[in-house]
Amino acid sequence: MALWNQSPDMETNGLGKISLQWTQKFAHIDYWRNEKILPSAMPDSIIDSILSKKTNDVVRSWKRIVTGLPLEKRHLLWQEVMLWALQHRIDKALTFLEATVSEPSIDPPRHAVDDALKFVVSAYLEHEVADSELKTRLHCLFYGFAKASMLQAGYTYWISSKTIYLLLRHSEDVQVQTLYEVISHCRLHLHPYSLTHFMDRFSRMGRPDLAVDVLWRIAECGANMSHETVQYSCVTLLRSRFDEDERYKIQSSIVTAMLKLGIRPGIPMLNTMMLNAIEARDYQTAQAIFETARIHGKRPSTITYAIMLRVALQNLDEKHVGQIMHTAEEDGALPRNNELVFSLILTMLQIAEGRYDARVANPADRHRRYRAILGIYARYCNSLPLQELGIYSSVHEHHVTASAVSEPTPKILSIMLVSYIRFLGEPDHVYDLYCRYQSHVECNNPLIAATAEIDRVANAFLMGLGRSPSAIKWFSVVLRNMLEPSATTAVTVARPNVQTWSIVARFYFLHGQRAAAEKVIDTMRKMRVEPSPVTWNIIIHGYAYLQDAASVVAALEGMESAGCKADSSTFRGLTKFNDRNRLLDALRAAAAQDQATLTRGQAEQDSVQLITGSETEDDGLQYQPTTVTP
């Protein structure tokens, strides 16, 4: 007998009534709370004899009990046994389902099996109680369910979206592909929403070919291809992992296929297409997409403008920033859009950094760069916070009406502080600015105090103080205020992070304060702050700058043991060791004593080769002001 027999006479022979009873009782099951105990029409002895621990025992018991029973009574028996198991023993419900999908003689209505499957999968996976073995059983159960459904010729079966979602969420990549192949082979129908889950997963797996195949299936379902769920799945696909050499070409071909399927890209998709073009340096296409979207009445989002600002950044083009700003005003995106204002200011700062050389810059050039940044701020934000800090009126006056400005966010104020310190913060004056700033923090200034929660602000002050040997004595004040904020401070002050400690160590080394630099490294260890590759390079540069071969070798070993790989900056620091023969001897001695790993031996060999064969390069310790990256 075919599995899940759905007789045409169902409504006339009493099966329709049994189906209705199943639906009503199933709706009241709550395995996890057990608030409602459903009475069973079957004796407990019959239920116990069927619900064995093993699938084969269940099949044998079922055959023994139902021999000679009409279809209606077999359905009633299956219903009562499954309802009891779902209510009281979910493990036995799983075993009973496994027997049901494996044995044709157990032939309940298909919709009841579908309900029970969804319930069991949800019970185990939605509440995160399944181990790997149990997850494998659930997958095998679904495979059996799918193959049994295929035997029902002439019927179209739709799989529960929730069942598919939970199985996907708890699947390894190989299982995901197998699951999709089984569904395709068994010709099961999935809701388009379920198909988008497969599409997203294949995209994240780096299998755009399978994701595109799913997209075609979604189109074949007659789904609305411009629906936002499909659009966001297309976004995930377009940002999938591709072969770098062919990345943009593949992305473009996928876009062409999407358009042929009738997809009308919305702003999220258009943003992605622009981003892909910009990353491939196809600025003309990115601009064309942007203009076409505006022509067709698609209002760019804040993210759209932020993506277009990347073109200006990559070209270090301040004028392009101004053009995007005016376009945003025409589109109504400005003023009163602090996220976009932040992106504009940040981009202008990064452009100024990219074109700035502290060794040749004159005061007028520094003022001009800061004025360009301040001009954007003054156009859209209240100037009072900057006036209170003393970094506004003395540099730039920009008269605006009150209705045109809004209160700046902490992120915006933090970038303005970084910008001022970077270009106009003379070391002797940075500490005075810090004192003013700190007083506003401790007095809980409604706008300024919140910036203390952002680590880039304190890091910028440390960078500014580090420019002068006489100013680094104030490092301890900044660090103390980060570690032990004043009792009057209401905000949660950012604690020193790995970048903070790296900045401090760098300037201590730079100004010849070796003991202070080593104390910083010890403090990091005590505070369980793991050094980053940048930190290790600073340490190596510092010891090379001090001509301490033994400490350089120890730092290289520490870098390796921390799992950080030497890079070009590491080797560049080693080339600044004046007595290269002494450093070579130390490296060779270390290699002879410890051959623990091939990686380290190769790194030391590379170091030796570079030291003996490279020209002298800038070691980064002869101070070049570096932006604290926002």
Short mmCIF file of N, CA and C in Angstrom, two decimals, residues 373-531:
data_model
loop_
_atom_site.label_atom_id
_atom_site.label_comp_id
_atom_site.label_asym_id
_atom_site.label_seq_id
_atom_site.Cartn_x
_atom_site.Cartn_y
_atom_site.Cartn_z
N ILE A 373 36.88 70.26 6.53
CA ILE A 373 36.10 69.33 7.36
C ILE A 373 35.08 70.10 8.18
N LEU A 374 35.54 71.19 8.79
CA LEU A 374 34.66 71.99 9.64
C LEU A 374 33.52 72.62 8.85
N GLY A 375 33.76 72.92 7.57
CA GLY A 375 32.72 73.51 6.75
C GLY A 375 31.50 72.60 6.63
N ILE A 376 31.74 71.28 6.49
CA ILE A 376 30.62 70.33 6.41
C ILE A 376 29.89 70.28 7.74
N TYR A 377 30.66 70.23 8.82
CA TYR A 377 30.04 70.19 10.15
C TYR A 377 29.16 71.43 10.36
N ALA A 378 29.72 72.61 10.08
CA ALA A 378 28.99 73.85 10.35
C ALA A 378 27.74 73.98 9.49
N ARG A 379 27.72 73.33 8.35
CA ARG A 379 26.58 73.42 7.45
C ARG A 379 25.36 72.71 8.03
N TYR A 380 25.61 71.66 8.83
CA TYR A 380 24.49 70.83 9.26
C TYR A 380 24.34 70.66 10.78
N CYS A 381 25.37 71.03 11.54
CA CYS A 381 25.34 70.72 12.97
C CYS A 381 25.50 71.98 13.83
N ASN A 382 24.97 71.88 15.01
CA ASN A 382 25.08 72.97 16.00
C ASN A 382 26.55 73.18 16.36
N SER A 383 26.99 74.46 16.28
CA SER A 383 28.40 74.75 16.53
C SER A 383 28.75 74.86 18.01
N LEU A 384 27.74 74.90 18.89
CA LEU A 384 28.00 75.15 20.31
C LEU A 384 28.98 74.17 20.94
N PRO A 385 28.85 72.86 20.72
CA PRO A 385 29.82 71.94 21.35
C PRO A 385 31.27 72.24 20.97
N LEU A 386 31.50 72.56 19.69
CA LEU A 386 32.87 72.86 19.27
C LEU A 386 33.33 74.19 19.85
N GLN A 387 32.42 75.14 19.99
CA GLN A 387 32.77 76.40 20.62
C GLN A 387 33.14 76.19 22.07
N GLU A 388 32.40 75.32 22.76
CA GLU A 388 32.70 75.02 24.17
C GLU A 388 34.07 74.37 24.31
N LEU A 389 34.45 73.59 23.31
CA LEU A 389 35.77 72.94 23.34
C LEU A 389 36.88 73.87 22.85
N GLY A 390 36.51 74.98 22.19
CA GLY A 390 37.51 75.91 21.70
C GLY A 390 38.14 75.49 20.40
N ILE A 391 37.42 74.72 19.59
CA ILE A 391 37.99 74.26 18.32
C ILE A 391 37.13 74.71 17.15
N TYR A 392 36.37 75.80 17.34
CA TYR A 392 35.49 76.26 16.26
C TYR A 392 35.75 77.70 15.84
N SER A 393 35.46 78.64 16.73
CA SER A 393 35.43 80.05 16.32
C SER A 393 36.79 80.59 15.92
N SER A 394 37.83 80.07 16.54
CA SER A 394 39.15 80.61 16.24
C SER A 394 39.65 80.19 14.86
N VAL A 395 38.98 79.24 14.24
CA VAL A 395 39.44 78.74 12.96
C VAL A 395 38.49 79.09 11.83
N HIS A 396 37.20 79.05 12.11
CA HIS A 396 36.26 79.15 11.00
C HIS A 396 34.94 79.71 11.50
N GLU A 397 34.39 80.67 10.80
CA GLU A 397 33.08 81.20 11.11
C GLU A 397 32.14 80.84 9.96
N HIS A 398 31.05 80.20 10.30
CA HIS A 398 30.10 79.79 9.27
C HIS A 398 28.71 80.08 9.80
N HIS A 399 28.06 81.10 9.27
CA HIS A 399 26.76 81.53 9.77
C HIS A 399 25.66 80.71 9.10
N VAL A 400 24.83 80.10 9.92
CA VAL A 400 23.71 79.31 9.42
C VAL A 400 22.48 79.64 10.24
N THR A 401 21.32 79.35 9.67
CA THR A 401 20.08 79.56 10.40
C THR A 401 19.84 78.40 11.34
N ALA A 402 19.12 78.67 12.42
CA ALA A 402 18.90 77.63 13.43
C ALA A 402 18.15 76.44 12.88
N SER A 403 17.27 76.67 11.90
CA SER A 403 16.47 75.56 11.37
C SER A 403 17.28 74.61 10.50
N ALA A 404 18.45 75.04 10.06
CA ALA A 404 19.25 74.22 9.15
C ALA A 404 20.17 73.25 9.86
N VAL A 405 20.31 73.37 11.18
CA VAL A 405 21.27 72.54 11.90
C VAL A 405 20.55 71.61 12.86
N SER A 406 21.26 70.56 13.25
CA SER A 406 20.75 69.63 14.25
C SER A 406 21.84 69.36 15.26
N GLU A 407 21.47 68.74 16.35
CA GLU A 407 22.46 68.42 17.37
C GLU A 407 23.38 67.32 16.85
N PRO A 408 24.68 67.48 16.94
CA PRO A 408 25.60 66.45 16.45
C PRO A 408 25.56 65.20 17.32
N THR A 409 25.74 64.06 16.69
CA THR A 409 25.83 62.81 17.44
C THR A 409 27.22 62.67 18.05
N PRO A 410 27.38 61.80 19.04
CA PRO A 410 28.72 61.57 19.60
C PRO A 410 29.73 61.15 18.53
N LYS A 411 29.30 60.37 17.55
CA LYS A 411 30.23 59.96 16.49
C LYS A 411 30.74 61.16 15.71
N ILE A 412 29.85 62.09 15.41
CA ILE A 412 30.26 63.28 14.66
C ILE A 412 31.24 64.12 15.48
N LEU A 413 30.92 64.34 16.75
CA LEU A 413 31.81 65.13 17.61
C LEU A 413 33.17 64.44 17.76
N SER A 414 33.16 63.12 17.85
CA SER A 414 34.44 62.41 18.00
C SER A 414 35.32 62.60 16.77
N ILE A 415 34.71 62.58 15.57
CA ILE A 415 35.50 62.78 14.35
C ILE A 415 36.03 64.21 14.28
N MET A 416 35.25 65.17 14.75
CA MET A 416 35.73 66.55 14.75
C MET A 416 36.91 66.72 15.70
N LEU A 417 36.86 66.08 16.86
CA LEU A 417 38.00 66.13 17.78
C LEU A 417 39.23 65.49 17.15
N VAL A 418 39.04 64.34 16.53
CA VAL A 418 40.15 63.66 15.86
C VAL A 418 40.75 64.57 14.79
N SER A 419 39.89 65.22 14.01
CA SER A 419 40.35 66.08 12.91
C SER A 419 41.15 67.27 13.44
N TYR A 420 40.65 67.90 14.49
CA TYR A 420 41.34 69.07 15.04
C TYR A 420 42.71 68.67 15.59
N ILE A 421 42.75 67.61 16.39
CA ILE A 421 44.02 67.16 16.97
C ILE A 421 45.00 66.78 15.86
N ARG A 422 44.47 66.15 14.82
CA ARG A 422 45.33 65.68 13.74
C ARG A 422 46.01 66.84 13.01
N PHE A 423 45.27 67.91 12.71
CA PHE A 423 45.81 68.96 11.86
C PHE A 423 46.22 70.22 12.61
N LEU A 424 45.54 70.52 13.70
CA LEU A 424 45.85 71.78 14.39
C LEU A 424 46.27 71.60 15.83
N GLY A 425 46.33 70.36 16.29
CA GLY A 425 46.65 70.11 17.69
C GLY A 425 48.14 70.11 17.97
N GLU A 426 48.70 71.28 18.25
CA GLU A 426 50.11 71.34 18.65
C GLU A 426 50.26 70.64 20.00
N PRO A 427 51.30 69.83 20.17
CA PRO A 427 51.44 69.02 21.38
C PRO A 427 51.27 69.82 22.67
N ASP A 428 51.81 71.03 22.71
CA ASP A 428 51.73 71.81 23.95
C ASP A 428 50.31 72.26 24.24
N HIS A 429 49.47 72.32 23.20
CA HIS A 429 48.10 72.78 23.38
C HIS A 429 47.11 71.63 23.50
N VAL A 430 47.50 70.42 23.09
CA VAL A 430 46.59 69.28 23.12
C VAL A 430 46.16 68.97 24.55
N TYR A 431 47.12 69.11 25.50
CA TYR A 431 46.75 68.80 26.88
C TYR A 431 45.74 69.82 27.42
N ASP A 432 45.89 71.09 27.03
CA ASP A 432 44.90 72.09 27.45
C ASP A 432 43.52 71.74 26.89
N LEU A 433 43.47 71.31 25.63
CA LEU A 433 42.21 70.89 25.03
C LEU A 433 41.66 69.68 25.78
N TYR A 434 42.56 68.75 26.13
CA TYR A 434 42.10 67.57 26.85
C TYR A 434 41.48 67.95 28.19
N CYS A 435 42.09 68.89 28.89
CA CYS A 435 41.55 69.31 30.19
C CYS A 435 40.16 69.92 30.03
N ARG A 436 39.96 70.74 29.00
CA ARG A 436 38.64 71.30 28.75
C ARG A 436 37.64 70.19 28.43
N TYR A 437 38.09 69.29 27.59
CA TYR A 437 37.22 68.18 27.20
C TYR A 437 36.83 67.34 28.41
N GLN A 438 37.81 67.01 29.24
CA GLN A 438 37.55 66.16 30.40
C GLN A 438 36.60 66.85 31.40
N SER A 439 36.72 68.15 31.54
CA SER A 439 35.82 68.86 32.46
C SER A 439 34.37 68.76 31.97
N HIS A 440 34.17 68.82 30.66
CA HIS A 440 32.81 68.67 30.11
C HIS A 440 32.29 67.25 30.33
N VAL A 441 33.20 66.27 30.24
CA VAL A 441 32.80 64.88 30.48
C VAL A 441 32.37 64.70 31.93
N GLU A 442 33.18 65.22 32.85
CA GLU A 442 32.88 65.04 34.27
C GLU A 442 31.66 65.85 34.71
N CYS A 443 31.37 66.93 33.98
CA CYS A 443 30.17 67.72 34.27
C CYS A 443 28.96 67.21 33.49
N ASN A 444 29.16 66.12 32.77
CA ASN A 444 28.08 65.48 32.01
C ASN A 444 27.41 66.42 31.01
N ASN A 445 28.25 67.12 30.25
CA ASN A 445 27.74 67.94 29.15
C ASN A 445 26.88 67.05 28.25
N PRO A 446 25.63 67.46 27.98
CA PRO A 446 24.71 66.56 27.27
C PRO A 446 25.18 66.10 25.90
N LEU A 447 26.04 66.84 25.23
CA LEU A 447 26.52 66.44 23.92
C LEU A 447 27.95 65.90 23.95
N ILE A 448 28.81 66.54 24.72
CA ILE A 448 30.23 66.18 24.71
C ILE A 448 30.51 64.93 25.52
N ALA A 449 29.84 64.76 26.65
CA ALA A 449 30.17 63.66 27.56
C ALA A 449 30.05 62.30 26.88
N ALA A 450 29.07 62.13 26.01
CA ALA A 450 28.85 60.82 25.37
C ALA A 450 30.01 60.39 24.50
N THR A 451 30.85 61.34 24.05
CA THR A 451 31.99 60.96 23.22
C THR A 451 33.04 60.19 24.01
N ALA A 452 32.99 60.26 25.34
CA ALA A 452 33.95 59.51 26.16
C ALA A 452 33.72 58.01 26.05
N GLU A 453 32.57 57.62 25.55
CA GLU A 453 32.29 56.19 25.36
C GLU A 453 32.95 55.65 24.10
N ILE A 454 33.51 56.53 23.28
CA ILE A 454 34.13 56.14 22.01
C ILE A 454 35.65 56.17 22.16
N ASP A 455 36.29 55.02 22.00
CA ASP A 455 37.73 54.93 22.28
C ASP A 455 38.59 55.78 21.36
N ARG A 456 38.08 56.10 20.15
CA ARG A 456 38.91 56.86 19.22
C ARG A 456 39.25 58.25 19.75
N VAL A 457 38.43 58.79 20.65
CA VAL A 457 38.69 60.14 21.16
C VAL A 457 39.93 60.13 22.04
N ALA A 458 39.95 59.26 23.05
CA ALA A 458 41.11 59.18 23.92
C ALA A 458 42.36 58.80 23.13
N ASN A 459 42.21 57.90 22.17
CA ASN A 459 43.36 57.50 21.35
C ASN A 459 43.91 58.68 20.55
N ALA A 460 43.00 59.55 20.06
CA ALA A 460 43.45 60.72 19.32
C ALA A 460 44.23 61.67 20.23
N PHE A 461 43.76 61.86 21.47
CA PHE A 461 44.51 62.71 22.41
C PHE A 461 45.89 62.13 22.67
N LEU A 462 45.99 60.82 22.82
CA LEU A 462 47.29 60.19 23.04
C LEU A 462 48.20 60.39 21.84
N MET A 463 47.63 60.28 20.63
CA MET A 463 48.43 60.51 19.43
C MET A 463 48.95 61.95 19.40
N GLY A 464 48.07 62.89 19.75
CA GLY A 464 48.49 64.29 19.75
C GLY A 464 49.55 64.58 20.78
N LEU A 465 49.42 64.02 21.98
CA LEU A 465 50.41 64.23 23.04
C LEU A 465 51.74 63.57 22.69
N GLY A 466 51.66 62.44 21.97
CA GLY A 466 52.87 61.69 21.67
C GLY A 466 53.81 62.37 20.72
N ARG A 467 53.37 63.44 20.08
CA ARG A 467 54.24 64.12 19.13
C ARG A 467 55.42 64.81 19.80
N SER A 468 55.29 65.10 21.08
CA SER A 468 56.36 65.84 21.78
C SER A 468 56.87 65.05 22.96
N PRO A 469 58.21 64.96 23.14
CA PRO A 469 58.75 64.25 24.32
C PRO A 469 58.29 64.88 25.63
N SER A 470 58.05 66.17 25.61
CA SER A 470 57.65 66.83 26.86
C SER A 470 56.18 66.61 27.19
N ALA A 471 55.38 66.16 26.21
CA ALA A 471 53.94 66.01 26.43
C ALA A 471 53.54 64.59 26.81
N ILE A 472 54.43 63.61 26.60
CA ILE A 472 54.01 62.24 26.89
C ILE A 472 53.87 61.99 28.39
N LYS A 473 54.32 62.92 29.20
CA LYS A 473 54.12 62.76 30.65
C LYS A 473 52.64 62.78 31.00
N TRP A 474 51.80 63.33 30.08
CA TRP A 474 50.37 63.39 30.35
C TRP A 474 49.65 62.11 29.93
N PHE A 475 50.39 61.16 29.35
CA PHE A 475 49.77 59.87 29.02
C PHE A 475 49.07 59.27 30.24
N SER A 476 49.74 59.35 31.38
CA SER A 476 49.21 58.72 32.60
C SER A 476 47.87 59.33 33.00
N VAL A 477 47.68 60.62 32.73
CA VAL A 477 46.42 61.27 33.08
C VAL A 477 45.29 60.73 32.21
N VAL A 478 45.54 60.64 30.90
CA VAL A 478 44.53 60.14 29.98
C VAL A 478 44.17 58.70 30.33
N LEU A 479 45.19 57.86 30.56
CA LEU A 479 44.94 56.46 30.88
C LEU A 479 44.20 56.30 32.20
N ARG A 480 44.57 57.12 33.19
CA ARG A 480 43.89 57.03 34.48
C ARG A 480 42.40 57.37 34.35
N ASN A 481 42.09 58.39 33.56
CA ASN A 481 40.69 58.76 33.37
C ASN A 481 39.91 57.70 32.61
N MET A 482 40.62 56.91 31.80
CA MET A 482 39.95 55.81 31.11
C MET A 482 39.73 54.62 32.04
N LEU A 483 40.71 54.37 32.90
CA LEU A 483 40.64 53.22 33.80
C LEU A 483 39.84 53.51 35.07
N GLU A 484 39.93 54.73 35.56
CA GLU A 484 39.25 55.10 36.80
C GLU A 484 38.50 56.42 36.60
N PRO A 485 37.37 56.38 35.90
CA PRO A 485 36.63 57.62 35.65
C PRO A 485 36.18 58.29 36.94
N SER A 486 36.01 59.60 36.87
CA SER A 486 35.53 60.37 38.02
C SER A 486 34.16 59.86 38.46
N ALA A 487 33.92 59.94 39.76
CA ALA A 487 32.64 59.48 40.31
C ALA A 487 31.47 60.29 39.78
N THR A 488 31.74 61.50 39.31
CA THR A 488 30.66 62.35 38.80
C THR A 488 30.30 62.04 37.35
N THR A 489 31.13 61.22 36.68
CA THR A 489 30.90 60.92 35.27
C THR A 489 29.75 59.93 35.12
N ALA A 490 28.73 60.33 34.37
CA ALA A 490 27.55 59.47 34.23
C ALA A 490 27.68 58.46 33.10
N VAL A 491 28.49 58.76 32.09
CA VAL A 491 28.60 57.86 30.94
C VAL A 491 29.58 56.73 31.25
N THR A 492 29.51 55.67 30.44
CA THR A 492 30.44 54.55 30.57
C THR A 492 31.68 54.85 29.73
N VAL A 493 32.74 55.25 30.37
CA VAL A 493 33.95 55.68 29.67
C VAL A 493 34.63 54.48 29.02
N ALA A 494 35.06 54.67 27.78
CA ALA A 494 35.75 53.60 27.06
C ALA A 494 37.07 53.26 27.76
N ARG A 495 37.31 51.97 27.95
CA ARG A 495 38.55 51.53 28.56
C ARG A 495 39.63 51.39 27.49
N PRO A 496 40.89 51.42 27.91
CA PRO A 496 41.98 51.26 26.92
C PRO A 496 41.86 49.93 26.19
N ASN A 497 42.01 49.97 24.89
CA ASN A 497 42.00 48.75 24.09
C ASN A 497 43.38 48.50 23.52
N VAL A 498 43.49 47.50 22.66
CA VAL A 498 44.81 47.15 22.14
C VAL A 498 45.40 48.30 21.33
N GLN A 499 44.57 49.09 20.67
CA GLN A 499 45.08 50.22 19.91
C GLN A 499 45.62 51.29 20.85
N THR A 500 44.92 51.50 21.97
CA THR A 500 45.37 52.49 22.96
C THR A 500 46.77 52.15 23.45
N TRP A 501 46.95 50.91 23.91
CA TRP A 501 48.24 50.50 24.45
C TRP A 501 49.32 50.52 23.37
N SER A 502 48.95 50.18 22.15
CA SER A 502 49.93 50.20 21.06
C SER A 502 50.44 51.62 20.80
N ILE A 503 49.53 52.60 20.85
CA ILE A 503 49.92 54.00 20.65
C ILE A 503 50.89 54.42 21.74
N VAL A 504 50.56 54.09 22.98
CA VAL A 504 51.40 54.50 24.11
C VAL A 504 52.78 53.86 24.00
N ALA A 505 52.82 52.56 23.72
CA ALA A 505 54.11 51.86 23.61
C ALA A 505 54.94 52.45 22.47
N ARG A 506 54.28 52.77 21.37
CA ARG A 506 55.00 53.30 20.21
C ARG A 506 55.73 54.59 20.56
N PHE A 507 55.04 55.51 21.25
CA PHE A 507 55.66 56.80 21.53
C PHE A 507 56.69 56.72 22.66
N TYR A 508 56.50 55.79 23.58
CA TYR A 508 57.54 55.60 24.60
C TYR A 508 58.82 55.11 23.94
N PHE A 509 58.69 54.15 23.03
CA PHE A 509 59.87 53.69 22.30
C PHE A 509 60.48 54.83 21.49
N LEU A 510 59.62 55.57 20.81
CA LEU A 510 60.09 56.64 19.94
C LEU A 510 60.92 57.67 20.70
N HIS A 511 60.48 57.96 21.92
CA HIS A 511 61.17 59.00 22.70
C HIS A 511 62.17 58.41 23.69
N GLY A 512 62.58 57.14 23.44
CA GLY A 512 63.67 56.55 24.19
C GLY A 512 63.33 56.10 25.59
N GLN A 513 62.04 55.97 25.93
CA GLN A 513 61.64 55.55 27.27
C GLN A 513 61.31 54.06 27.25
N ARG A 514 62.38 53.28 27.19
CA ARG A 514 62.23 51.83 27.07
C ARG A 514 61.50 51.22 28.26
N ALA A 515 61.86 51.61 29.45
CA ALA A 515 61.24 51.03 30.65
C ALA A 515 59.73 51.27 30.66
N ALA A 516 59.33 52.49 30.25
CA ALA A 516 57.90 52.81 30.22
C ALA A 516 57.19 51.98 29.16
N ALA A 517 57.84 51.79 28.01
CA ALA A 517 57.24 50.98 26.95
C ALA A 517 57.05 49.54 27.40
N GLU A 518 58.08 48.97 28.06
CA GLU A 518 57.97 47.58 28.54
C GLU A 518 56.92 47.45 29.64
N LYS A 519 56.76 48.50 30.43
CA LYS A 519 55.73 48.48 31.46
C LYS A 519 54.34 48.45 30.83
N VAL A 520 54.18 49.16 29.72
CA VAL A 520 52.90 49.13 29.00
C VAL A 520 52.60 47.71 28.53
N ILE A 521 53.62 47.04 28.00
CA ILE A 521 53.43 45.66 27.52
C ILE A 521 53.04 44.75 28.67
N ASP A 522 53.68 44.91 29.82
CA ASP A 522 53.32 44.12 31.00
C ASP A 522 51.89 44.42 31.45
N THR A 523 51.51 45.69 31.38
CA THR A 523 50.15 46.08 31.78
C THR A 523 49.12 45.42 30.86
N MET A 524 49.42 45.36 29.58
CA MET A 524 48.51 44.70 28.64
C MET A 524 48.29 43.25 29.04
N ARG A 525 49.39 42.57 29.39
CA ARG A 525 49.27 41.16 29.78
C ARG A 525 48.43 41.01 31.04
N LYS A 526 48.65 41.90 32.02
CA LYS A 526 47.90 41.82 33.27
C LYS A 526 46.41 42.07 33.04
N MET A 527 46.11 42.95 32.08
CA MET A 527 44.72 43.26 31.78
C MET A 527 44.13 42.32 30.74
N ARG A 528 44.91 41.31 30.35
CA ARG A 528 44.48 40.30 29.39
C ARG A 528 44.06 40.92 28.06
N VAL A 529 44.81 41.93 27.65
CA VAL A 529 44.63 42.52 26.33
C VAL A 529 45.67 41.90 25.41
N GLU A 530 45.22 41.12 24.43
CA GLU A 530 46.15 40.43 23.55
C GLU A 530 46.76 41.41 22.54
N PRO A 531 48.09 41.43 22.45
CA PRO A 531 48.72 42.31 21.45
C PRO A 531 48.29 41.93 20.03
#
